[in-house]
Every structure is written in C-alpha cells, then in structure tokens.
Amino acid sequence: MRMAILLSPSEQTLHTGLSLPPGTLAVMTSYQRQAGHHVDQYDLDTDLLRAWDGGRLARADLEFLYDKARVLGYLAGGQDPEIDHFCEVLLGDKPIAGLDIVGVSLGGSFSWMPIHSGFVLARFVQDRLGVPVAIGGNNIYYLTLFQEIYRELWDVLTSTFRFIVVGPGHRTLDEIARHAREEHWPPASTRVDGLVGRGPDGRISYAAKARAEVLRPDFHGLDLRWYQHWVEDETTAADPDLARAVNAEQLFKWPPSLTQYAQKVHRRNPPRGRIPKIVIPYTFNYHCPYACAFCAESDRSDPLVIGAAEQVVEDLEYLSNEYDTPYFYFYNNYFNLSKSFVKKFSAEVRRRGLRIFWQDCARFNNMDAELLGLMRDSGCQTLWFGMETGGERLMNVVNKRLTVDRVEQGLELCREFGVWANLEMIVGFPHESMDDFGRTVRFLHKHRDLVNFFQANRYFVVPSSTMGRQPDAFGMEIVRDLYTYDSLLELNLTWFRSGRDLSHLPNNFDSYAFDEVGGRDHAAIRKEGRKRLNLLHDMQRAEFYETRQMLKMIDSIAK
C-alpha cells in the first residue's frame, strides 16, 4: 500500500532550526517499509522553514493556530481560505492525492503549532484530497490527560476523525492502512491498539497501547542537509586530537540550546575548513523500573523494553556507515538500566571496531567504575542524570531512591573517566522549604567543577503520575481550573507575537496548579518557584554564556 507520514511543524523550529533528524518519524517509516508499504516521509518543519525564509509564510499567517474558533470551525468542516493557504504551502508539492492513507504525527512538545497544525493538515488531507488519515504522536496522549480543559477540541476531533491513536503507533498504522477505506471498520469485536474513543460517560479513553519496540530508524527520503552540524574534519586536521576535542565540546559538552544555536549560525555561514555531519537520534530502551512520584512513568502501566545489545550495535554500525557520521544522541530512560546490557554493548562495539561518540541518560544507582569505564571506551561523552533536588528529605518524598553521597560518587567517577555529567533539577516540589532549596544551591555550588551543566525546571503536576493520582499523600490539593483552553491559547499567542525566545514559551504541561495542605497557595508557590529558577540559572557556567556571545558576534559580522 502507498502511504505518507507527516510530522507536523513546531514554532520552536523557527527559533532553534533543526539540529536532529526526527527519530520517531524515521522509526515509524522503518516499520511500515518493513511491512511492505511504500512510504514517503515528510518532516514539515523543513517546509515551514523554507516557506518562512522564502516569505511565503509570515508570523501573521500562523496566528490562526492560536485561535480556537477558527481551528475548531475548520475541523468541523468550515471554510477558511487562510488555513487552506497554510496547508497548500506545506503540502502542495507532495504527491498525496491518491494514496491509500496518510499518517500525521503531532510530535510531543505539547505546544500549539504542532497540535493545531497537525489536526488542520489532517482535515485538509481527508476532506480536500480524499485520503484517509490516522493521527498520533505523544501530544495526543497529553491531550487525553487534560481532556477536561480541551473538551471542545475533543468533541470536534471525535466527530471528524476515525483514527486517533495513543502510544506506539507502528503496528496500529499498518493495521489501519489495510482497512481504512472500509466504512464500518473496526467492528466492535476488534481491538485496535491505542485507538481513541468516547465512552458512555462522555470521557475520552483509548484501547490498551501497543508495546514499544526497538526499531532502527530509516531516514531515507528526508533532506538531511537541514540537520547538519559543521564540525572539524579530523581526517585532514593538522592536530586530529584537537579537532576531535573541539567537535566533542560543540556536540556533547555545550547545553542543547547552545549546540542548536551554533548549528543555526554555521548553517547561515558555513565555517571554512569544516565539514557537515548529522547527529543521529536512536532509542533502544523504553520505560523505567523506578517510580519517581512526579514522573509519568510512575504509573508502571507500560512494560520495560530493552533492545538486545548485539542488535543495537549492529544498528549503530549500519546507521554510522549509511549516513556517514560517528555521532549519536541516545534517547533512553537510562543507558545503564542493565549491567549485562552495558557489558555486552561495550564488548560488541570493541569486537566490531566501531568508532562512535554518544550521549544518553543514566542513573547514579547502577553506576560503578567498571561500567563507566566500559561506557567511555564504547564512545560515551556525556551522561544526563536526574538528581532533582539537593536534599535527601525531598528525594525520599518523591521516591527518588537516591542519596546525595551516591550522586557525589557518580560525579567523581564521571570526572575520573572524562565523561561530562549533566543534571536535571526540579524546584517547587510540594512543601519545598528554603532549607530544601538551600541544599540544592549549596550542592550545585560545591560541585560546580564536577557538574558540566544542569537543566533547572519548575515542578508541575502530571495527572497520570503518582503525585497527580494521589495528591493527598503529598500534602497537595490540585487546582484544576487555573487555565482554560482559551486562556492557554491567549498566553501562547502573546508569546508568539512577541518574538521572544523559547525560554519565555508558556509551559502548556503546567495546566494544573496545587495548594499545599497547611502551607502556601498555588500563587505563592509559582511566584517563589520563578525566583528560585532564576537563582539557579545564574549559577550556570560562564563559559556557555561567553560562547553564545561569541557566536552572536560571528553571526552579526557575517550578516
């Protein structure tokens, strides 16, 4: 069967450019091609950038994406020439009419451009081009979590589209593709993994999700020039070791936003003597055996999936050769989930003589000198650890199953083996005292020579997490009426019109607030959280700020 898979565009791309080819799109494409389908895949972010740079779409042309009445009216069958124009700009050069099915992924950033654009593009394909559509992506799941806020949207979606899917959609899309033109499929007796429906009580629900699978991404058909980073050519450099070190800093030491900015600057003005290389995203384990109370993974509803080390390394060798790059960003829950996996992975990399460089998430709990040495020898450059807080009282409250001593030992090991250690930190947990926050500040200050970079976030309630499902146990009272669909869109539109950077983008996940039982109300918690975030941001390494300023200067001179 002939199909296309579309990844809807994101407003974030207008700020950062495209630093990685879309791994989830490539995995979905890979599965469908292996199933025997002819598949064209399209990352519509590239079409958005092309139209933006060429003047075919301007900021005003995209503001409808933050207008509930216009989007819902269009989805319900209304006419809107400006929305049609948007769809034609992104899809007009693609041979979609006459296909058997089109899959549309809304991505997973929970921002309104990919969500609303994905839905209007799906409606355009379905109604104007006459092709059945199936819609998925993590943003579908997020919309189900906050369905009380988005009831109007769900009312229109469930009456407009037959196939909306939550969870891994590779097998489901294959199944839908074979039956999409059958008017009464699926029958009541057939369960389709992850298929969304409305229950008798009016609530949105979905069939049990498909099990995640480890699949090698297939990027063929994408214009990979959009994702290139300009790096030193180690093969011709006078000092290959220095060139390798410069590349490692750019791709692995710098914070993601700085690496993205450098790529954007270099794309406009390719540096002399450098060569383009892509960084490949790849995932080979899914879900987490830990149950940190703030995390969506704490519901433990999804089975743990770990790829076979030999197959994973075979995939990496193929991808490295096929796309001519040694650089990988792994997107796993954590690399050292299994000691056996780490040992087999390292042995297989060594056996094949594979030269790759990579980063991933990791846990301090399962880290020792032997494992970290094996990881470094197999190409590890950077590890991201979730520490969350510098005090063990809050670690215990959120079931982190970690101690400060264990974190310190892990950081020392990373320095010993030459692996950059990045931390994820969270401020604003329920009943976080000044003493708790002070412990976080003191830890980061004390270990500033061991911590390469830390990502500071403000806690927000995830409805499916343990804390979201059992707020009483954490001294919380959930505030569910803080925002409406309209008010969130208004906040996002104000940001979009302002042209301000992504640090000011509203966090749409942060839709629910909470009051502390016997403590602060939600307004005070949010106000204090913003102050604490600003304090942490001021503690980042000065070298990253200085590098950004240097890149800005280079960019301004080149312009």
Coordinates of C-alpha atoms in Angstrom, one line a residue:
M1 CA 0.0 0.0 0.0
R2 CA 1.1 3.6 -0.6
M3 CA 1.2 5.9 2.3
A4 CA 2.8 9.2 3.5
I5 CA 3.7 10.0 7.1
L6 CA 3.8 13.7 8.1
L7 CA 5.4 15.3 11.1
S8 CA 3.6 18.5 11.9
P9 CA 5.7 21.7 12.3
S10 CA 6.6 23.4 15.5
E11 CA 7.0 27.0 16.4
Q12 CA 10.2 26.0 18.3
T13 CA 11.9 25.3 14.9
L14 CA 11.6 29.0 14.0
H15 CA 13.9 29.7 16.9
T16 CA 16.3 26.8 17.0
G17 CA 16.4 25.5 13.5
L18 CA 16.7 21.7 13.1
S19 CA 19.5 20.0 14.9
L20 CA 18.4 16.4 14.6
P21 CA 16.6 14.4 12.0
P22 CA 13.2 13.2 13.5
G23 CA 13.8 9.9 15.1
T24 CA 10.2 8.9 15.8
L25 CA 9.2 9.7 12.2
A26 CA 12.1 7.6 10.9
V27 CA 11.2 4.7 13.2
M28 CA 7.6 4.8 12.1
T29 CA 8.7 4.9 8.4
S30 CA 11.1 2.0 9.0
Y31 CA 8.4 -0.3 10.4
Q32 CA 5.9 0.5 7.6
R33 CA 8.6 -0.2 4.9
Q34 CA 9.5 -3.5 6.5
A35 CA 5.7 -4.3 6.5
G36 CA 5.8 -3.9 2.7
H37 CA 4.3 -0.4 2.3
H38 CA 5.6 2.2 0.0
V39 CA 6.2 5.2 2.3
D40 CA 7.1 8.8 1.8
Q41 CA 8.0 10.6 5.0
Y42 CA 7.9 14.4 5.4
D43 CA 9.3 16.5 8.2
L44 CA 7.1 19.5 7.7
D45 CA 9.4 21.6 9.9
T46 CA 11.7 21.8 6.8
D47 CA 8.8 23.0 4.7
L48 CA 7.9 25.6 7.4
L49 CA 11.5 26.9 7.4
R50 CA 11.6 27.0 3.7
A51 CA 8.4 28.9 3.5
W52 CA 9.4 31.3 6.3
D53 CA 12.8 32.0 4.8
G54 CA 11.2 32.5 1.3
G55 CA 8.5 34.8 2.5
R56 CA 5.6 32.5 1.7
L57 CA 4.6 32.3 5.4
A58 CA 5.0 35.2 7.9
R59 CA 4.2 35.4 11.6
A60 CA 0.7 36.8 10.8
D61 CA -0.1 33.8 8.6
L62 CA 0.5 31.5 11.5
E63 CA -1.6 33.3 14.2
F64 CA -4.7 31.3 13.3
L65 CA -3.1 28.3 15.1
Y66 CA -3.8 30.1 18.4
D67 CA -7.4 30.9 17.5
K68 CA -9.7 28.3 18.9
A69 CA -12.8 29.4 17.0
R70 CA -11.0 29.3 13.6
V71 CA -9.3 25.9 14.2
L72 CA -12.4 24.2 15.5
G73 CA -14.5 25.7 12.8
Y74 CA -12.2 24.4 10.1
L75 CA -12.0 21.0 11.7
A76 CA -15.8 20.9 11.8
G77 CA -16.0 21.5 8.1
G78 CA -16.0 25.2 7.8
Q79 CA -14.2 27.2 5.1
D80 CA -11.1 29.3 5.8
P81 CA -9.0 30.4 2.8
E82 CA -6.1 31.4 5.1
I83 CA -5.9 27.9 6.6
D84 CA -6.2 26.3 3.2
H85 CA -3.3 28.5 2.1
F86 CA -1.2 27.3 5.0
C87 CA -2.0 23.7 4.1
E88 CA -1.2 24.2 0.5
V89 CA 2.1 25.8 1.2
L90 CA 3.2 22.8 3.3
L91 CA 1.6 20.1 1.2
G92 CA 1.3 21.5 -2.3
D93 CA 4.4 19.9 -3.8
K94 CA 3.7 16.4 -2.3
P95 CA 2.1 13.6 -4.2
I96 CA -0.6 12.8 -1.5
A97 CA -3.8 12.6 -3.5
G98 CA -4.4 9.0 -4.5
L99 CA -2.5 7.5 -1.6
D100 CA -4.1 4.7 0.5
I101 CA -3.5 6.5 3.8
V102 CA -1.7 9.4 5.4
G103 CA -0.3 9.2 9.0
V104 CA 0.0 12.5 10.8
S105 CA 2.2 12.8 13.9
L106 CA 1.6 15.8 16.2
G107 CA 5.0 15.3 17.8
G108 CA 5.5 15.6 21.6
S109 CA 6.3 19.1 22.6
F110 CA 2.8 20.0 23.8
S111 CA 2.8 23.3 22.0
W112 CA 0.0 24.6 19.9
M113 CA 1.6 24.8 16.4
P114 CA 2.2 21.1 16.1
I115 CA -1.1 20.2 17.7
H116 CA -3.4 22.5 15.8
S117 CA -1.4 22.4 12.5
G118 CA -1.4 18.6 12.6
F119 CA -5.2 18.5 13.0
V120 CA -5.9 21.1 10.3
L121 CA -3.5 19.3 7.9
A122 CA -5.2 16.0 8.6
R123 CA -8.6 17.6 7.9
F124 CA -7.2 19.1 4.6
V125 CA -5.8 15.7 3.5
Q126 CA -9.0 13.9 4.5
D127 CA -11.6 16.3 3.0
R128 CA -9.8 18.1 0.2
L129 CA -7.5 15.3 -1.0
G130 CA -9.9 12.4 -0.2
V131 CA -7.3 10.3 1.6
P132 CA -8.0 8.6 4.9
V133 CA -5.9 9.8 7.8
A134 CA -4.6 8.3 11.1
I135 CA -3.3 10.8 13.8
G136 CA -0.8 10.0 16.5
G137 CA 2.1 11.4 18.4
N138 CA 2.7 12.0 22.1
N139 CA 0.7 15.2 22.0
I140 CA -2.4 13.0 21.6
Y141 CA -1.7 11.4 25.0
Y142 CA -1.1 14.8 26.6
L143 CA -4.5 16.0 25.3
T144 CA -6.2 13.0 26.9
L145 CA -4.5 13.8 30.3
F146 CA -6.0 17.3 30.3
Q147 CA -9.2 16.4 28.5
E148 CA -11.4 18.4 30.9
I149 CA -9.7 21.6 29.6
Y150 CA -9.9 20.5 25.9
R151 CA -13.4 19.1 25.9
E152 CA -14.4 21.4 23.0
L153 CA -11.5 20.2 20.9
W154 CA -12.2 16.5 21.7
D155 CA -15.9 17.0 20.7
V156 CA -14.8 18.1 17.3
L157 CA -12.0 15.5 16.9
T158 CA -14.1 12.5 17.7
S159 CA -16.8 13.6 15.2
T160 CA -14.3 14.4 12.4
F161 CA -11.6 11.7 12.5
R162 CA -12.0 7.9 12.8
F163 CA -8.4 7.0 13.7
I164 CA -6.7 8.8 16.5
V165 CA -4.1 6.7 18.3
V166 CA -2.3 6.9 21.7
G167 CA 1.0 5.2 22.3
P168 CA 3.4 3.4 19.8
G169 CA 1.6 3.5 16.5
H170 CA 3.8 1.4 14.2
R171 CA 1.6 -1.7 14.3
T172 CA -1.6 0.2 14.5
L173 CA -0.9 2.3 11.5
D174 CA -0.1 -0.8 9.5
E175 CA -3.4 -2.3 10.6
I176 CA -5.4 0.8 9.9
A177 CA -3.8 1.2 6.4
R178 CA -5.2 -2.2 5.4
H179 CA -8.7 -1.3 6.5
A180 CA -9.0 2.5 6.3
R181 CA -11.4 2.5 3.4
E182 CA -13.8 0.0 4.9
E183 CA -16.6 2.2 6.2
H184 CA -17.6 0.2 9.3
W185 CA -14.1 -0.9 10.4
P186 CA -13.2 -1.7 13.1
P187 CA -16.1 -3.8 14.2
A188 CA -16.9 -3.8 17.9
S189 CA -15.3 -7.2 18.3
T190 CA -11.9 -5.9 17.1
R191 CA -9.5 -4.1 19.4
V192 CA -7.1 -1.7 17.7
D193 CA -4.1 -0.9 20.0
G194 CA -4.3 2.7 21.3
L195 CA -7.4 3.7 19.3
V196 CA -9.1 6.7 20.9
G197 CA -12.9 6.6 21.5
R198 CA -15.5 8.3 23.7
G199 CA -17.1 6.2 26.5
P200 CA -20.8 6.2 27.5
D201 CA -19.9 8.8 30.2
G202 CA -18.5 11.1 27.5
R203 CA -14.9 10.7 28.6
I204 CA -12.2 10.2 26.1
S205 CA -10.4 6.8 26.5
Y206 CA -8.3 4.5 24.4
A207 CA -7.6 0.8 23.9
A208 CA -4.6 -0.7 25.6
K209 CA -1.5 0.8 24.0
A210 CA 0.8 -1.3 21.8
R211 CA 4.1 -2.5 23.3
A212 CA 7.1 -0.3 22.4
E213 CA 9.7 -2.0 20.1
V214 CA 13.3 -1.2 19.4
L215 CA 13.4 -0.3 15.7
R216 CA 16.3 1.0 13.6
P217 CA 15.3 4.4 12.1
D218 CA 15.2 4.9 8.4
F219 CA 15.9 8.5 7.3
H220 CA 15.8 7.8 3.5
G221 CA 13.6 10.4 1.8
L222 CA 14.4 13.2 4.2
D223 CA 16.6 16.0 3.1
L224 CA 19.3 15.6 5.7
R225 CA 21.1 18.8 4.8
W226 CA 18.6 20.6 7.2
Y227 CA 20.1 18.8 10.2
Q228 CA 23.8 19.1 9.5
H229 CA 26.3 20.4 12.1
W230 CA 29.5 21.9 10.9
V231 CA 32.5 20.1 12.6
E232 CA 36.2 20.0 12.3
D233 CA 37.5 17.4 9.7
E234 CA 39.5 15.1 11.9
T235 CA 40.9 13.3 8.9
T236 CA 42.7 16.3 7.4
A237 CA 43.3 18.4 10.6
A238 CA 46.9 19.2 11.5
D239 CA 46.1 18.1 15.0
P240 CA 43.4 15.4 14.9
D241 CA 43.2 15.2 18.7
L242 CA 42.5 18.9 18.9
A243 CA 39.9 18.7 16.2
R244 CA 38.2 15.7 18.0
A245 CA 38.1 17.7 21.2
V246 CA 36.6 20.8 19.5
N247 CA 33.9 18.6 18.0
A248 CA 33.2 16.9 21.3
E249 CA 32.7 20.2 23.0
Q250 CA 30.3 21.5 20.4
L251 CA 28.1 18.4 20.2
F252 CA 28.4 17.0 23.7
K253 CA 29.7 19.5 26.3
W254 CA 27.6 22.5 25.3
P255 CA 24.0 22.7 26.5
P256 CA 21.5 21.6 23.8
S257 CA 20.3 25.2 23.2
L258 CA 23.9 26.3 22.6
T259 CA 24.7 23.4 20.2
Q260 CA 21.5 24.3 18.3
Y261 CA 22.4 27.9 18.1
A262 CA 25.9 27.1 16.8
Q263 CA 24.3 24.9 14.1
K264 CA 22.0 27.7 13.1
V265 CA 24.8 30.2 12.9
H266 CA 27.0 27.8 10.9
R267 CA 24.2 26.9 8.6
R268 CA 23.9 30.5 7.5
N269 CA 27.6 30.9 7.3
P270 CA 29.5 27.6 7.0
P271 CA 32.9 27.9 8.6
R272 CA 35.9 27.5 6.4
G273 CA 37.6 24.2 6.8
R274 CA 34.7 22.4 8.5
I275 CA 32.5 19.6 7.1
P276 CA 28.8 18.8 7.6
K277 CA 27.8 15.9 9.7
I278 CA 24.5 14.8 11.2
V279 CA 23.8 13.6 14.7
I280 CA 21.5 10.5 14.7
P281 CA 18.9 10.0 17.4
Y282 CA 18.3 6.4 18.4
T283 CA 16.3 4.8 21.2
F284 CA 16.8 1.2 22.4
N285 CA 15.1 1.0 25.8
Y286 CA 11.7 2.2 26.8
H287 CA 10.1 2.8 30.2
C288 CA 11.6 2.8 33.7
P289 CA 11.6 0.3 36.6
Y290 CA 11.9 3.2 39.1
A291 CA 8.7 5.0 40.2
C292 CA 9.7 8.6 40.9
A293 CA 6.4 10.0 42.2
F294 CA 6.4 13.2 40.0
C295 CA 7.1 11.2 36.7
A296 CA 4.5 9.9 34.2
E297 CA 6.4 6.6 34.3
S298 CA 5.4 6.1 37.9
D299 CA 2.1 4.6 36.9
R300 CA 4.0 1.5 35.8
S301 CA 1.5 0.6 33.2
D302 CA 4.0 0.0 30.4
P303 CA 6.3 -3.0 30.2
L304 CA 10.1 -2.5 30.3
V305 CA 11.6 -2.9 26.8
I306 CA 15.4 -3.3 26.3
G307 CA 17.0 -4.0 23.0
A308 CA 19.4 -6.8 22.5
A309 CA 23.0 -5.4 22.8
E310 CA 24.2 -7.2 19.6
Q311 CA 21.3 -5.9 17.5
V312 CA 21.6 -2.4 18.9
V313 CA 25.3 -2.2 18.0
E314 CA 24.6 -3.7 14.6
D315 CA 22.0 -0.9 14.1
L316 CA 24.6 1.7 15.1
E317 CA 27.2 0.4 12.7
Y318 CA 24.7 0.4 9.9
L319 CA 23.5 4.0 10.7
S320 CA 27.0 5.3 11.1
N321 CA 28.1 3.9 7.7
E322 CA 24.8 4.7 5.9
Y323 CA 24.7 8.3 7.0
D324 CA 28.5 8.8 7.3
T325 CA 28.6 10.0 10.9
P326 CA 30.0 8.8 14.2
Y327 CA 27.7 11.0 16.3
F328 CA 24.6 9.8 18.2
Y329 CA 22.2 11.1 20.8
F330 CA 20.5 8.2 22.5
Y331 CA 17.1 8.8 23.9
N332 CA 16.7 6.1 26.5
N333 CA 15.3 6.2 30.0
Y334 CA 18.8 5.4 31.1
F335 CA 21.7 3.6 29.5
N336 CA 22.9 1.6 32.5
L337 CA 19.5 0.1 33.1
S338 CA 21.1 -3.4 32.9
K339 CA 24.7 -4.1 33.8
S340 CA 24.6 -7.1 31.5
F341 CA 23.5 -4.9 28.6
V342 CA 26.4 -2.4 29.2
K343 CA 28.9 -5.2 29.2
K344 CA 27.6 -6.8 26.0
F345 CA 27.2 -3.4 24.3
S346 CA 30.8 -2.5 25.1
A347 CA 32.1 -5.9 24.0
E348 CA 30.2 -5.7 20.7
V349 CA 31.5 -2.2 19.9
R350 CA 35.0 -3.3 20.6
R351 CA 34.6 -6.5 18.5
R352 CA 33.4 -4.6 15.5
G353 CA 36.0 -1.9 15.9
L354 CA 33.2 0.7 15.8
R355 CA 34.2 4.3 16.4
I356 CA 31.2 6.3 17.6
F357 CA 30.6 9.1 20.0
W358 CA 27.3 9.4 22.0
Q359 CA 25.4 10.7 25.0
D360 CA 22.4 9.3 26.9
C361 CA 20.6 9.5 30.2
A362 CA 21.8 7.4 33.1
R363 CA 21.1 6.6 36.8
F364 CA 23.6 7.0 39.6
N365 CA 22.1 3.9 41.3
N366 CA 23.6 1.4 38.9
M367 CA 26.9 3.1 38.2
D368 CA 30.3 1.9 39.1
A369 CA 33.9 2.3 37.8
E370 CA 33.7 -0.8 35.7
L371 CA 30.5 0.2 33.9
L372 CA 31.5 3.8 33.4
G373 CA 34.9 2.7 32.0
L374 CA 33.2 0.3 29.6
M375 CA 30.7 3.1 28.5
R376 CA 33.6 5.6 28.0
D377 CA 35.5 3.0 25.9
S378 CA 32.4 2.5 23.7
G379 CA 32.1 6.2 22.9
C380 CA 30.2 7.8 25.8
Q381 CA 30.8 11.5 26.0
T382 CA 28.0 12.9 28.2
L383 CA 25.5 11.5 30.7
W384 CA 22.4 13.2 31.9
F385 CA 21.3 12.3 35.5
G386 CA 18.1 13.1 37.2
M387 CA 19.0 14.3 40.7
E388 CA 16.0 16.7 41.0
T389 CA 16.9 18.1 44.4
G390 CA 20.0 18.6 46.6
G391 CA 18.3 17.4 49.8
E392 CA 17.5 13.8 50.8
R393 CA 14.3 14.8 52.6
L394 CA 12.6 15.7 49.2
M395 CA 14.4 12.8 47.5
N396 CA 12.6 10.5 49.8
V397 CA 9.3 12.3 49.5
V398 CA 9.3 11.8 45.7
N399 CA 10.6 8.2 45.9
K400 CA 13.9 9.1 44.1
R401 CA 15.7 6.1 45.7
L402 CA 18.9 8.1 45.7
T403 CA 21.3 9.7 48.2
V404 CA 23.5 12.8 48.0
D405 CA 26.5 10.6 48.7
R406 CA 25.7 8.4 45.7
V407 CA 25.4 11.4 43.5
E408 CA 28.8 12.7 44.6
Q409 CA 30.4 9.3 44.0
G410 CA 28.9 9.2 40.5
L411 CA 30.0 12.7 39.6
E412 CA 33.6 11.9 40.8
L413 CA 33.6 8.8 38.6
C414 CA 32.5 10.9 35.6
R415 CA 35.4 13.3 36.1
E416 CA 37.8 10.4 36.6
F417 CA 36.7 8.8 33.2
G418 CA 36.4 12.0 31.3
V419 CA 32.6 11.9 30.9
W420 CA 30.7 15.2 31.1
A421 CA 28.0 14.9 33.7
N422 CA 24.7 16.9 33.3
L423 CA 22.0 17.1 35.9
E424 CA 18.2 17.5 35.8
M425 CA 17.0 19.6 38.8
I426 CA 13.4 20.5 39.8
V427 CA 12.3 23.3 42.1
G428 CA 8.9 23.9 43.6
F429 CA 8.0 20.4 44.9
P430 CA 5.2 20.5 47.4
H431 CA 6.3 21.8 50.8
E432 CA 9.8 22.6 49.5
S433 CA 11.3 24.7 52.2
M434 CA 14.0 27.3 52.0
D435 CA 16.3 24.8 53.7
D436 CA 15.5 22.2 50.9
F437 CA 16.2 24.7 48.2
G438 CA 19.3 25.9 50.0
R439 CA 20.6 22.4 49.9
T440 CA 20.2 22.3 46.1
V441 CA 22.0 25.6 45.8
R442 CA 24.8 24.5 48.1
F443 CA 25.2 21.2 46.3
L444 CA 25.5 22.8 42.9
H445 CA 27.9 25.4 44.1
K446 CA 30.1 22.9 45.9
H447 CA 30.2 20.6 42.9
R448 CA 30.4 23.2 40.2
D449 CA 33.7 21.7 38.9
L450 CA 32.0 18.3 38.6
V451 CA 28.7 19.3 37.0
N452 CA 29.1 20.3 33.4
F453 CA 25.5 21.7 33.0
F454 CA 22.2 21.4 34.8
Q455 CA 18.7 21.8 33.5
A456 CA 16.5 23.5 36.0
N457 CA 12.7 23.0 35.8
R458 CA 9.8 24.0 37.9
Y459 CA 7.6 21.2 39.2
F460 CA 4.3 20.8 37.6
V461 CA 1.5 18.2 38.2
V462 CA 1.4 15.3 35.7
P463 CA -2.1 13.9 36.1
S464 CA -1.0 10.3 35.5
S465 CA 1.9 10.4 37.9
T466 CA 1.7 9.1 41.5
M467 CA 1.6 12.7 42.8
G468 CA -1.1 13.5 40.3
R469 CA -3.2 10.5 41.2
Q470 CA -2.6 10.6 45.0
P471 CA -2.2 14.3 45.8
D472 CA -3.3 13.8 49.4
A473 CA -0.3 11.6 50.1
F474 CA 2.0 14.5 49.3
G475 CA 0.1 17.3 51.1
M476 CA -1.4 18.7 47.8
E477 CA -4.8 20.0 46.7
I478 CA -4.9 20.1 42.9
V479 CA -6.2 23.3 41.3
R480 CA -7.8 22.2 38.0
D481 CA -9.5 25.5 37.0
L482 CA -6.4 27.7 36.7
Y483 CA -6.5 27.7 32.9
T484 CA -9.0 27.3 30.1
Y485 CA -8.4 26.3 26.5
D486 CA -8.9 29.9 25.6
S487 CA -6.6 31.4 28.2
L488 CA -3.7 29.0 27.3
L489 CA -4.1 29.8 23.6
E490 CA -4.0 33.6 24.5
L491 CA -0.8 33.1 26.5
N492 CA 0.8 31.2 23.6
L493 CA -0.3 33.8 21.1
T494 CA 1.1 36.7 23.2
W495 CA 4.4 34.9 23.3
F496 CA 4.3 34.1 19.6
R497 CA 3.6 37.7 18.6
S498 CA 6.4 39.0 20.8
G499 CA 9.1 37.1 19.0
R500 CA 10.7 36.3 22.4
D501 CA 12.9 33.2 22.7
L502 CA 11.9 29.8 23.8
S503 CA 12.7 30.5 27.5
H504 CA 9.5 32.6 27.5
L505 CA 7.3 30.0 25.8
P506 CA 4.4 29.1 28.1
N507 CA 4.6 25.6 29.6
N508 CA 1.4 24.0 28.5
F509 CA 2.1 20.9 30.6
D510 CA 1.8 23.2 33.6
S511 CA -2.0 23.4 33.3
Y512 CA -2.9 22.3 36.8
A513 CA -1.6 24.0 39.9
F514 CA -1.7 22.9 43.6
D515 CA -2.1 24.4 47.0
E516 CA -0.1 22.9 49.9
V517 CA -2.2 21.5 52.7
G518 CA -1.4 23.7 55.6
G519 CA 1.0 25.8 53.6
R520 CA 1.3 28.1 50.6
D521 CA -1.4 28.6 48.0
H522 CA -0.6 28.0 44.3
A523 CA 0.0 31.6 43.5
A524 CA 2.7 31.9 46.2
I525 CA 4.2 28.6 45.1
R526 CA 4.5 29.7 41.5
K527 CA 5.9 33.1 42.4
E528 CA 8.6 31.6 44.7
G529 CA 9.3 28.9 42.0
R530 CA 10.1 31.5 39.4
K531 CA 12.5 33.3 41.8
R532 CA 14.3 30.0 42.6
L533 CA 14.6 29.1 39.0
N534 CA 16.2 32.5 38.2
L535 CA 18.7 32.0 41.1
L536 CA 19.7 28.6 39.6
H537 CA 20.0 29.9 36.1
D538 CA 22.5 32.5 37.4
M539 CA 24.7 29.6 38.6
Q540 CA 25.4 28.2 35.2
R541 CA 28.9 28.1 33.8
A542 CA 30.1 31.5 32.5
E543 CA 31.8 29.8 29.6
F544 CA 28.5 28.9 28.0
Y545 CA 27.3 32.5 28.1
E546 CA 30.6 33.7 26.7
T547 CA 30.4 31.1 23.9
R548 CA 26.9 32.2 23.0
Q549 CA 28.1 35.9 22.9
M550 CA 31.0 34.9 20.6
L551 CA 28.6 33.1 18.2
K552 CA 26.3 36.1 18.2
M553 CA 29.2 38.3 17.3
I554 CA 30.2 36.0 14.5
D555 CA 26.7 35.9 13.2
S556 CA 26.3 39.7 13.2
I557 CA 29.5 40.2 11.4
A558 CA 28.6 37.7 8.7
K559 CA 25.2 39.3 8.2

